[in-house]
PDB file of C-alpha atoms and ligand atoms in Angstrom:
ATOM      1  CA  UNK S   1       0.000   0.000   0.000  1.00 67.00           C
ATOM      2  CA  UNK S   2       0.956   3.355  -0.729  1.00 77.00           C
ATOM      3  CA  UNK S   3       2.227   5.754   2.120  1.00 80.00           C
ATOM      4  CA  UNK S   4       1.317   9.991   1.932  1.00 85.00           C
ATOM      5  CA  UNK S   5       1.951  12.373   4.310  1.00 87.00           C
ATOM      6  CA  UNK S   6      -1.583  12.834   4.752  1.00 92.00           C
ATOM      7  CA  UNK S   7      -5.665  11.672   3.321  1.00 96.00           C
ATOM      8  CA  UNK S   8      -6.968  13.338  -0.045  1.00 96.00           C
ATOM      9  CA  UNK S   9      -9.769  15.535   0.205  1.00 96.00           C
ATOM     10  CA  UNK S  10     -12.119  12.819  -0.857  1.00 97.00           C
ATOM     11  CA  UNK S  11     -10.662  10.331   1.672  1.00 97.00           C
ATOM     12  CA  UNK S  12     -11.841  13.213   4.505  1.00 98.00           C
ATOM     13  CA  UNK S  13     -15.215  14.087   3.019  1.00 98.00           C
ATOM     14  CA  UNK S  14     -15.881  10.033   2.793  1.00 98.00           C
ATOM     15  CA  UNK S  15     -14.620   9.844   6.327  1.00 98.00           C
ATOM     16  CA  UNK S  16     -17.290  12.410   7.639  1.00 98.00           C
ATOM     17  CA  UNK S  17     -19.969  11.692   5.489  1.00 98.00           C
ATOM     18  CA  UNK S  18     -19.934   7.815   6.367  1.00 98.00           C
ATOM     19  CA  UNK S  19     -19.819   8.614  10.550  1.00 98.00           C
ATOM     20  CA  UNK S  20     -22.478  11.298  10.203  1.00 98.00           C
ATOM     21  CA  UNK S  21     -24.473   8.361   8.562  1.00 98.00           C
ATOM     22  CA  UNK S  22     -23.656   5.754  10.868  1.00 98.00           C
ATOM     23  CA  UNK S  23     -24.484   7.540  13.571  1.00 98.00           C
ATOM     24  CA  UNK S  24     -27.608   8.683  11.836  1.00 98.00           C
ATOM     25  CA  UNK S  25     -28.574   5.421  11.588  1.00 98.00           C
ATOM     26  CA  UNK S  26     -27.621   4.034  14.686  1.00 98.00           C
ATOM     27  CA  UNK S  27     -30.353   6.627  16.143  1.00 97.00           C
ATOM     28  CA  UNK S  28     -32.973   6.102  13.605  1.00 98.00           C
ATOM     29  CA  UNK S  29     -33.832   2.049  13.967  1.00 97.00           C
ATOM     30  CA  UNK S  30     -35.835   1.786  16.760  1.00 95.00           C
ATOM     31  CA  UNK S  31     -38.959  -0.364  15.450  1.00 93.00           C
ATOM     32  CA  UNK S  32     -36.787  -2.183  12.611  1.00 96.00           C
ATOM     33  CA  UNK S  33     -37.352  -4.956  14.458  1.00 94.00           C
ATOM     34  CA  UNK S  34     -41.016  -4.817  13.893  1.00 91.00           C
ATOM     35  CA  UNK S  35     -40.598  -3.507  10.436  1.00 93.00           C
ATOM     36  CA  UNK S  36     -38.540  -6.492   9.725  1.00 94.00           C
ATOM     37  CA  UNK S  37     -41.059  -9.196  11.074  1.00 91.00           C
ATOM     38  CA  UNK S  38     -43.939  -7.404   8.629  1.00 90.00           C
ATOM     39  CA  UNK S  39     -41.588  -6.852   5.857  1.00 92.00           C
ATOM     40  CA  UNK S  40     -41.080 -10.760   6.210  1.00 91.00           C
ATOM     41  CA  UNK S  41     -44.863 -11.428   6.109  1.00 87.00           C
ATOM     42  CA  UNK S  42     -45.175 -12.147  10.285  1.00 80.00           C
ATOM     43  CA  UNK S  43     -49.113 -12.053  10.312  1.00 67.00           C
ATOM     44  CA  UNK S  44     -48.145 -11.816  14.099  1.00 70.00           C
ATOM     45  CA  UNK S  45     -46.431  -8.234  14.002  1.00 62.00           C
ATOM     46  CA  UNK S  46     -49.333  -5.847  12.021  1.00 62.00           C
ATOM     47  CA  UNK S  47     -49.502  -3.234  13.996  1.00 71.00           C
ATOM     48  CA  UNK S  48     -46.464  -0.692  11.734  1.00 74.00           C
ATOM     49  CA  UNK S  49     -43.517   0.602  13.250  1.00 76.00           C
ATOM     50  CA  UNK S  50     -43.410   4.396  14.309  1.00 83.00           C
ATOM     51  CA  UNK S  51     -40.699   5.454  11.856  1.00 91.00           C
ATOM     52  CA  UNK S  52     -40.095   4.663   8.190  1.00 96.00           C
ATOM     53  CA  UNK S  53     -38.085   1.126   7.864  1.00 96.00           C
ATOM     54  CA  UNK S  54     -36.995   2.292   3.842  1.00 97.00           C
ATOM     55  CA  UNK S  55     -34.757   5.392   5.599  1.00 98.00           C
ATOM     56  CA  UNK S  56     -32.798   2.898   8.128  1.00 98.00           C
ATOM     57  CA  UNK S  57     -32.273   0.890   5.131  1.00 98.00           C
ATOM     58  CA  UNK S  58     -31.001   2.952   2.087  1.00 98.00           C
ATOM     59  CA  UNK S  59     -28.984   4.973   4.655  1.00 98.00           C
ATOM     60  CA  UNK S  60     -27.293   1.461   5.575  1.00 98.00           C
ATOM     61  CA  UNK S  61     -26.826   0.364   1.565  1.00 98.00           C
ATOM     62  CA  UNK S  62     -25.665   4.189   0.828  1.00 98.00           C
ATOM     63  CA  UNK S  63     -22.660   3.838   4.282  1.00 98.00           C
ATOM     64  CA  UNK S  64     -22.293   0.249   2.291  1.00 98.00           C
ATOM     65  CA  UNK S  65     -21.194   2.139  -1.398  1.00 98.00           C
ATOM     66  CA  UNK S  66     -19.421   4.549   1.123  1.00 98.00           C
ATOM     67  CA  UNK S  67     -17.156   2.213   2.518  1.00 98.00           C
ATOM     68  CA  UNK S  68     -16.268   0.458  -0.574  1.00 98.00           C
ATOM     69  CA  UNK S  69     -15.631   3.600  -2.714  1.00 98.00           C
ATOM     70  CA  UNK S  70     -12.938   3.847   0.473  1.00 97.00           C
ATOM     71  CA  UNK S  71     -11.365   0.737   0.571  1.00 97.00           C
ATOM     72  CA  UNK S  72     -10.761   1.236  -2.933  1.00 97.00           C
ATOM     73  CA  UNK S  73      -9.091   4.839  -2.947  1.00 96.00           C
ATOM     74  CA  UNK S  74      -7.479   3.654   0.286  1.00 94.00           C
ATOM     75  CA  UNK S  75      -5.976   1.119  -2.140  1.00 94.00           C
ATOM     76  CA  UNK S  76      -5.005   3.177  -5.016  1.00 95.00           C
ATOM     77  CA  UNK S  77      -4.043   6.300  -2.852  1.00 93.00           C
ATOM     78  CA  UNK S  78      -2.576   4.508   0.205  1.00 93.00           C
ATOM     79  CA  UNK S  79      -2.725   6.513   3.582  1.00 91.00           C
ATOM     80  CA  UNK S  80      -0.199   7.889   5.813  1.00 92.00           C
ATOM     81  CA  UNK S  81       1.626   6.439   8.541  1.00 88.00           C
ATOM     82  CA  UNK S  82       0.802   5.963  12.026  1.00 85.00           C
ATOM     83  CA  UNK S  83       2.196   8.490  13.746  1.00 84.00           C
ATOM     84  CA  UNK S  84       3.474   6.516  16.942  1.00 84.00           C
ATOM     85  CA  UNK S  85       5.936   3.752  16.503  1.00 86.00           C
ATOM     86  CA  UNK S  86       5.790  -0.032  18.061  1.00 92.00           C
ATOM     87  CA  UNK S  87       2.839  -1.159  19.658  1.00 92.00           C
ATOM     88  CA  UNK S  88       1.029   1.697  19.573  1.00 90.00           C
ATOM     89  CA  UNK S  89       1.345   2.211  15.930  1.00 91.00           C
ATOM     90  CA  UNK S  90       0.116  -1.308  15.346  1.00 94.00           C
ATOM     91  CA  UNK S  91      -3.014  -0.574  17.673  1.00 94.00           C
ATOM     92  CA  UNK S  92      -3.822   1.976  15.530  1.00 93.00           C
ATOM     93  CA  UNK S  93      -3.405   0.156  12.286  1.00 94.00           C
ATOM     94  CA  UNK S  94      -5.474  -2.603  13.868  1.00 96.00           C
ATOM     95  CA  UNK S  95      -8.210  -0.232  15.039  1.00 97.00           C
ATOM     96  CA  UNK S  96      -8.789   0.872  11.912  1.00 96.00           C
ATOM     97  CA  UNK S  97      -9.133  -2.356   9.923  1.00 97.00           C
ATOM     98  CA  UNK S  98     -11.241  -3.384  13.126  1.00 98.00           C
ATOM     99  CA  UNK S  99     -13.430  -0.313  12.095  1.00 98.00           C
ATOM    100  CA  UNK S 100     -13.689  -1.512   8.667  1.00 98.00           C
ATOM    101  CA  UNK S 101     -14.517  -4.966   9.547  1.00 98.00           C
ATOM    102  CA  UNK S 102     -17.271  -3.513  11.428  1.00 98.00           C
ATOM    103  CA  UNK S 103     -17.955  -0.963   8.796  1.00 98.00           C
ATOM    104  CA  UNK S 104     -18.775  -3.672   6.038  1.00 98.00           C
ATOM    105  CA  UNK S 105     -20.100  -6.162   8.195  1.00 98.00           C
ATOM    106  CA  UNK S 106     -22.913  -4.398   9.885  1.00 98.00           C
ATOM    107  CA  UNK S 107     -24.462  -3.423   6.578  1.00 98.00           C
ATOM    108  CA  UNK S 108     -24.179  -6.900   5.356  1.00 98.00           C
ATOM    109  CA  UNK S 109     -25.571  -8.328   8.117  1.00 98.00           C
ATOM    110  CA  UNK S 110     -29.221  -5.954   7.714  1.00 98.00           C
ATOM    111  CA  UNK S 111     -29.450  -6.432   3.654  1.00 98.00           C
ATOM    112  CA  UNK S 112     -28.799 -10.204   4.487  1.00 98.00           C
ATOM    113  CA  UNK S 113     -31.944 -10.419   7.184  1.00 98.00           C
ATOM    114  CA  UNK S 114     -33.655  -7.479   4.675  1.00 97.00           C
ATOM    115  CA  UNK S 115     -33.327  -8.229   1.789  1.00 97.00           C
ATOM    116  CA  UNK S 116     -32.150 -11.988   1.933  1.00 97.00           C
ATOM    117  CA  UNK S 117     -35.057 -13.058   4.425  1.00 96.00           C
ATOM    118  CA  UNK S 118     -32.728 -14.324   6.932  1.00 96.00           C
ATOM    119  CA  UNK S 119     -34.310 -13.393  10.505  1.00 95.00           C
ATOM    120  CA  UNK S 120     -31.799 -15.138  12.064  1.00 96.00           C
ATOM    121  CA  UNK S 121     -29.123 -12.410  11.056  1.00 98.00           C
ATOM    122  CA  UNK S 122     -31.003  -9.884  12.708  1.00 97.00           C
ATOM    123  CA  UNK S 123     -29.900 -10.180  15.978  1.00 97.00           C
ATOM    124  CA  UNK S 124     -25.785 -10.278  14.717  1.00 98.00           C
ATOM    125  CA  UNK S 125     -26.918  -6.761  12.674  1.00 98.00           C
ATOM    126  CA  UNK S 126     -27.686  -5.171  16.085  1.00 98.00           C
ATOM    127  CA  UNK S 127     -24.577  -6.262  17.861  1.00 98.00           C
ATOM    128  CA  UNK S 128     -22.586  -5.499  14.735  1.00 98.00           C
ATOM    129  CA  UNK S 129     -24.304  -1.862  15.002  1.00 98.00           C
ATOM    130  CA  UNK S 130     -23.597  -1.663  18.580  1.00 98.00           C
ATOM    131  CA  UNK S 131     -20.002  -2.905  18.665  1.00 98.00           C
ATOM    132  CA  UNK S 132     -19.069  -0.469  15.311  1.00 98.00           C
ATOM    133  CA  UNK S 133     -20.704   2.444  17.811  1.00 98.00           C
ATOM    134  CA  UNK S 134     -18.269   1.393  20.773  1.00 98.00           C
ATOM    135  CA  UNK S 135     -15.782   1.126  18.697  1.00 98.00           C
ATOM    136  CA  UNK S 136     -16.030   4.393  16.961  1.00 98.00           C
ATOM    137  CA  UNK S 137     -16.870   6.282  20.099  1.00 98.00           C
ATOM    138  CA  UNK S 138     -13.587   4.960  21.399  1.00 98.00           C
ATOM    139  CA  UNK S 139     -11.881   5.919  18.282  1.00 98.00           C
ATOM    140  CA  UNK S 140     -13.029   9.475  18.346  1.00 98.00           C
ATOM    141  CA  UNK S 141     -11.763   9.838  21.827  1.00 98.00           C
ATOM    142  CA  UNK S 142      -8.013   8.466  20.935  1.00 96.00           C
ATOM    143  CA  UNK S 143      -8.175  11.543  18.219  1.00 96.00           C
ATOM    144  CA  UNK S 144      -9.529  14.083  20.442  1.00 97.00           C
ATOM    145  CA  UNK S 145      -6.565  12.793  23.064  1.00 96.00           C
ATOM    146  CA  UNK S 146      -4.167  13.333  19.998  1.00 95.00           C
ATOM    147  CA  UNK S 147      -5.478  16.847  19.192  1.00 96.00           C
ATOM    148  CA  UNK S 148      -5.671  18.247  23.067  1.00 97.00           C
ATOM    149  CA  UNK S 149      -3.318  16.554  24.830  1.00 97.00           C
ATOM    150  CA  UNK S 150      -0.606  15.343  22.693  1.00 94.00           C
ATOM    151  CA  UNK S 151      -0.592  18.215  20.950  1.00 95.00           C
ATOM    152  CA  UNK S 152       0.186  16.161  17.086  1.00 92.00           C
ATOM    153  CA  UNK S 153      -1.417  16.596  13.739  1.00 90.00           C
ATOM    154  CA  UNK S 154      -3.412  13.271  13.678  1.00 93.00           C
ATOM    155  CA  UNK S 155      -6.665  15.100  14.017  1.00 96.00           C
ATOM    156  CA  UNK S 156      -6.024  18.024  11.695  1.00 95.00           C
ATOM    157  CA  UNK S 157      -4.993  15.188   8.894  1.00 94.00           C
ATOM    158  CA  UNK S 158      -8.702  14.074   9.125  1.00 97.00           C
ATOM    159  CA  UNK S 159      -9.750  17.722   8.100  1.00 96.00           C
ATOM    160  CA  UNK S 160      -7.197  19.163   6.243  1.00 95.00           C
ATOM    161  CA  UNK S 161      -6.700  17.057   2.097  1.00 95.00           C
ATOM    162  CA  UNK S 162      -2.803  16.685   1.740  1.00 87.00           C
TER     163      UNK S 162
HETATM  164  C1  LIG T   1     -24.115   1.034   8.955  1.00 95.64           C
HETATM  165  C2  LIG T   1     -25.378   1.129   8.928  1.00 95.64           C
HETATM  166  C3  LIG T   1     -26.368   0.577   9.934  1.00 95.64           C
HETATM  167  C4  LIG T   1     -26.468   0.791  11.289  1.00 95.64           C
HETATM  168  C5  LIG T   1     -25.557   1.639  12.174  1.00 95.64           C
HETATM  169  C6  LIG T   1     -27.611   0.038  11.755  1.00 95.64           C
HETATM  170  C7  LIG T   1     -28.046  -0.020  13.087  1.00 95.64           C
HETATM  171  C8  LIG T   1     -29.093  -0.785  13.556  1.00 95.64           C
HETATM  172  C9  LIG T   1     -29.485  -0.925  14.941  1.00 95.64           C
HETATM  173  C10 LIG T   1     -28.822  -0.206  16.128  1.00 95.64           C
HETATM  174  C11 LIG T   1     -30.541  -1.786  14.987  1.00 95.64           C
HETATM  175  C12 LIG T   1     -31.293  -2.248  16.253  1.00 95.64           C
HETATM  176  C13 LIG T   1     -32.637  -1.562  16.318  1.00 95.64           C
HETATM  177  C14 LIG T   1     -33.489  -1.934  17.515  1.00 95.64           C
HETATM  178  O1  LIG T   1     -33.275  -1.371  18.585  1.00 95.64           O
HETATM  179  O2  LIG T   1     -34.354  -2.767  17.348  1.00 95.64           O
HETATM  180  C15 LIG T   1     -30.823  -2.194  13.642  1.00 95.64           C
HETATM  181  C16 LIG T   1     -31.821  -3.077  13.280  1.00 95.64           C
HETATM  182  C17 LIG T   1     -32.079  -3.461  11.979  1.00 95.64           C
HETATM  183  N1  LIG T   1     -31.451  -2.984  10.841  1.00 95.64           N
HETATM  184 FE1  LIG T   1     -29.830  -1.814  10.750  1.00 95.64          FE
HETATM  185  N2  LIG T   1     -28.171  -0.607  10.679  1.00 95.64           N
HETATM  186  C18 LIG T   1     -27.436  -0.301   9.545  1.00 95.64           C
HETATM  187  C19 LIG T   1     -27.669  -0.750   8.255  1.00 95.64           C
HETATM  188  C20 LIG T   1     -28.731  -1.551   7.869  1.00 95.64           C
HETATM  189  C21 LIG T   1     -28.986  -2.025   6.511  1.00 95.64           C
HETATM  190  C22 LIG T   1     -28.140  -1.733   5.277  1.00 95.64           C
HETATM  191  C23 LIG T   1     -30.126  -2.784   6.572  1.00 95.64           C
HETATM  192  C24 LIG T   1     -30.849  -3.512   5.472  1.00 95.64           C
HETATM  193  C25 LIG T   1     -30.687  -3.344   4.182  1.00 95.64           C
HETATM  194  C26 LIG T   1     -30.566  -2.803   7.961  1.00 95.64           C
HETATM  195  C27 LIG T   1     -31.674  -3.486   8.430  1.00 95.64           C
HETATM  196  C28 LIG T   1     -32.012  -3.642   9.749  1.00 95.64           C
HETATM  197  C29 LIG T   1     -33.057  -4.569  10.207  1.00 95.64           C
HETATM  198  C30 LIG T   1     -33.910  -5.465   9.327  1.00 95.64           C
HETATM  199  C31 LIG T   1     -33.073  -4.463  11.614  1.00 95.64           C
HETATM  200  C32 LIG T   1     -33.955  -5.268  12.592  1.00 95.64           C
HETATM  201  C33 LIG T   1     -33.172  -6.464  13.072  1.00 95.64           C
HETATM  202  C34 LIG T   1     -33.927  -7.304  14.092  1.00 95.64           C
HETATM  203  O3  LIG T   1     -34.421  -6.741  15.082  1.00 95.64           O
HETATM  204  O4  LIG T   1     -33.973  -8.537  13.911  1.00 95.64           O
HETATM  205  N3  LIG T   1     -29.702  -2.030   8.717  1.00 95.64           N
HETATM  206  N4  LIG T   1     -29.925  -1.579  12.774  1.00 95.64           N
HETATM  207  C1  LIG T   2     -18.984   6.401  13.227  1.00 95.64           C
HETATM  208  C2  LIG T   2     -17.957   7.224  13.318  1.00 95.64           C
HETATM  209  C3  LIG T   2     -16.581   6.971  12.733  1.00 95.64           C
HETATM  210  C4  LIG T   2     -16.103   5.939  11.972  1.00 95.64           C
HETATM  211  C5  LIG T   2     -16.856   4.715  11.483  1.00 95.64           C
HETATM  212  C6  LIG T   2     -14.695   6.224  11.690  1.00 95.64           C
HETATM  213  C7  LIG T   2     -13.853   5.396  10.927  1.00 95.64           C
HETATM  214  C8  LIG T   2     -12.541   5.652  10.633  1.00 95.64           C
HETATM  215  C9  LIG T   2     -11.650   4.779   9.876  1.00 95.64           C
HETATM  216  C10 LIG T   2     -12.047   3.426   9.289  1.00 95.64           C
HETATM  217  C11 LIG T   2     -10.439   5.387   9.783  1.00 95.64           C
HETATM  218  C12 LIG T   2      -9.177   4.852   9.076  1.00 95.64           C
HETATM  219  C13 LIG T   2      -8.979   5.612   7.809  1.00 95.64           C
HETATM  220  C14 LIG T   2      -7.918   4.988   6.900  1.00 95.64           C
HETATM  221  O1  LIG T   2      -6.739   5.044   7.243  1.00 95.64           O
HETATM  222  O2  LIG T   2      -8.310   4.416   5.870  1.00 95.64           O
HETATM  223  C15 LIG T   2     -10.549   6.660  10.483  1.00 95.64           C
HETATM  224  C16 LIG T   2      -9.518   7.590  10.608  1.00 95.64           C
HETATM  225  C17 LIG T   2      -9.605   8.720  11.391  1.00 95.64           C
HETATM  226  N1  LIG T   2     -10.706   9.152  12.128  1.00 95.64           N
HETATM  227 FE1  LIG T   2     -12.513   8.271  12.197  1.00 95.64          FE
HETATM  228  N2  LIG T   2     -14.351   7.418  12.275  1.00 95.64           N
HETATM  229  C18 LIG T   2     -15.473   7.895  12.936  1.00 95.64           C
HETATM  230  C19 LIG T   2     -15.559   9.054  13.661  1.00 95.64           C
HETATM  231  C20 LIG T   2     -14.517   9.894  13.938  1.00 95.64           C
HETATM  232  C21 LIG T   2     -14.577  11.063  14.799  1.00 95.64           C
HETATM  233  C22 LIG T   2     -15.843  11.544  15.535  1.00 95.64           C
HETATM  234  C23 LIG T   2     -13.320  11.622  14.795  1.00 95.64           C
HETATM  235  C24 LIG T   2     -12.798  12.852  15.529  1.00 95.64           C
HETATM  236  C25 LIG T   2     -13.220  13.262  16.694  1.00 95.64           C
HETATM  237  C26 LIG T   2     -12.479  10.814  13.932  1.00 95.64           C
HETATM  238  C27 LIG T   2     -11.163  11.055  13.648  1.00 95.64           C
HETATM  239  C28 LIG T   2     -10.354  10.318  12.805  1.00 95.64           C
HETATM  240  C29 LIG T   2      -8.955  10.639  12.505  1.00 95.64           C
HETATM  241  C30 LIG T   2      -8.177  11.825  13.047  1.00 95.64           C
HETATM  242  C31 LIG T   2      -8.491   9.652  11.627  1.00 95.64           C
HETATM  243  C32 LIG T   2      -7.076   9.539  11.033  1.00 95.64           C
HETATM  244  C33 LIG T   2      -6.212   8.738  11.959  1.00 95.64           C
HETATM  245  C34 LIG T   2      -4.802   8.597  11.439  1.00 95.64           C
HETATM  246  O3  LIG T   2      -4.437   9.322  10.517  1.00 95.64           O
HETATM  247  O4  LIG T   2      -4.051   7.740  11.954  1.00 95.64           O
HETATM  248  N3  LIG T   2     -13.236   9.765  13.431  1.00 95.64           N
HETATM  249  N4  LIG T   2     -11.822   6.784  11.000  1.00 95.64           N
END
């Protein structure tokens, strides 16, 4: 892979738009679970959900296209370096393919009980959701810590295209 000295500006404004959506998301599913039993013809579950099941899911097939379109520029751009050296450079390289693990799986996991009928994957969808959430909130933490405490350029190379 390809090392710069910092992200392109479409590697940033991918970066923002897909957490804005996954948070977005995150927020607005409470009733899919519903909305998934009568989408799947459960004569059980006809009273509708209170929100509109079609948002929750484009939103998760558009962060889907997002993340791909990423893994592929991150593949023909490359990315910088971790900034730290030894294990705390590798945590960071592992956080982030842990973030893309969850990134990919948690949308694959809802079009496969969506789209693919598979109930059972429900369940793994919401854990997926919740774990990428964790994971992310810890994430933006270690870059806040970077910006106000350690005083080094890792946030400002998620906002500024070199
Ligand atoms: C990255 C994007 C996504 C996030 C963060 C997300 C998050 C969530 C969360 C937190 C729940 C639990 C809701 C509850 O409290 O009942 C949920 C449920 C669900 N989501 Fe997603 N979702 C995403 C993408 C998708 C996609 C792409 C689809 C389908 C195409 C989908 C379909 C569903 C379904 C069917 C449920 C109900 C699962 C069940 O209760 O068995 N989601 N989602
Ligand atoms: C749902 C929310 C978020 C997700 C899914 C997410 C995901 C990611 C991923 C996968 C990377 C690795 C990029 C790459 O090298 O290809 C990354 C980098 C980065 N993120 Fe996030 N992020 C989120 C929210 C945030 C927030 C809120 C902040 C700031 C407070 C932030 C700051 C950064 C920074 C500074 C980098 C670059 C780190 C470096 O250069 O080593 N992220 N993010």
């Amino acid at each position: 892979m390809k090392t710069r000295t910092g992200y392109s500006g479409l590697q940033i404004l991918l970066h923002w738009a897909t957490a804005v959506l996954v948070v977005f998301n995150w927020f607005y599913s409470d009733g899919m679970g519903r909305a998934l039993r009568a989408h799947l013809g459960d004569a059980a579950s006809s009273r509708p959900p209170s929100m509109n099941p079609d948002i929750h899911v484009w939103t998760g097939v558009v962060v889907l296209g997002l993340v791909l379109l990423r893994l592929a520029l991150r593949a023909v751009q490359g990315t910088p370096r971790a900034v730290s050296d030894g294990w705390v450079g590798r945590a960071a390289v592992w956080g982030h393919r842990l973030l893309y693990v969850l990134l990919l799986a948690t949308p694959l996991l809802g079009i496969a009980a969506w789209f693919g009928g598979v109930k059972a994957l429900g369940d793994p969808h919401e854990l997926a959701a919740d774990a990428l959430l964790w994971v992310a909130g810890a994430h933006a933490i270690v870059a806040l810590w970077h910006h106000h405490v350690l005083h080094d350029r890792v946030l400002l190379r998620m906002v500024r295209p070199e």
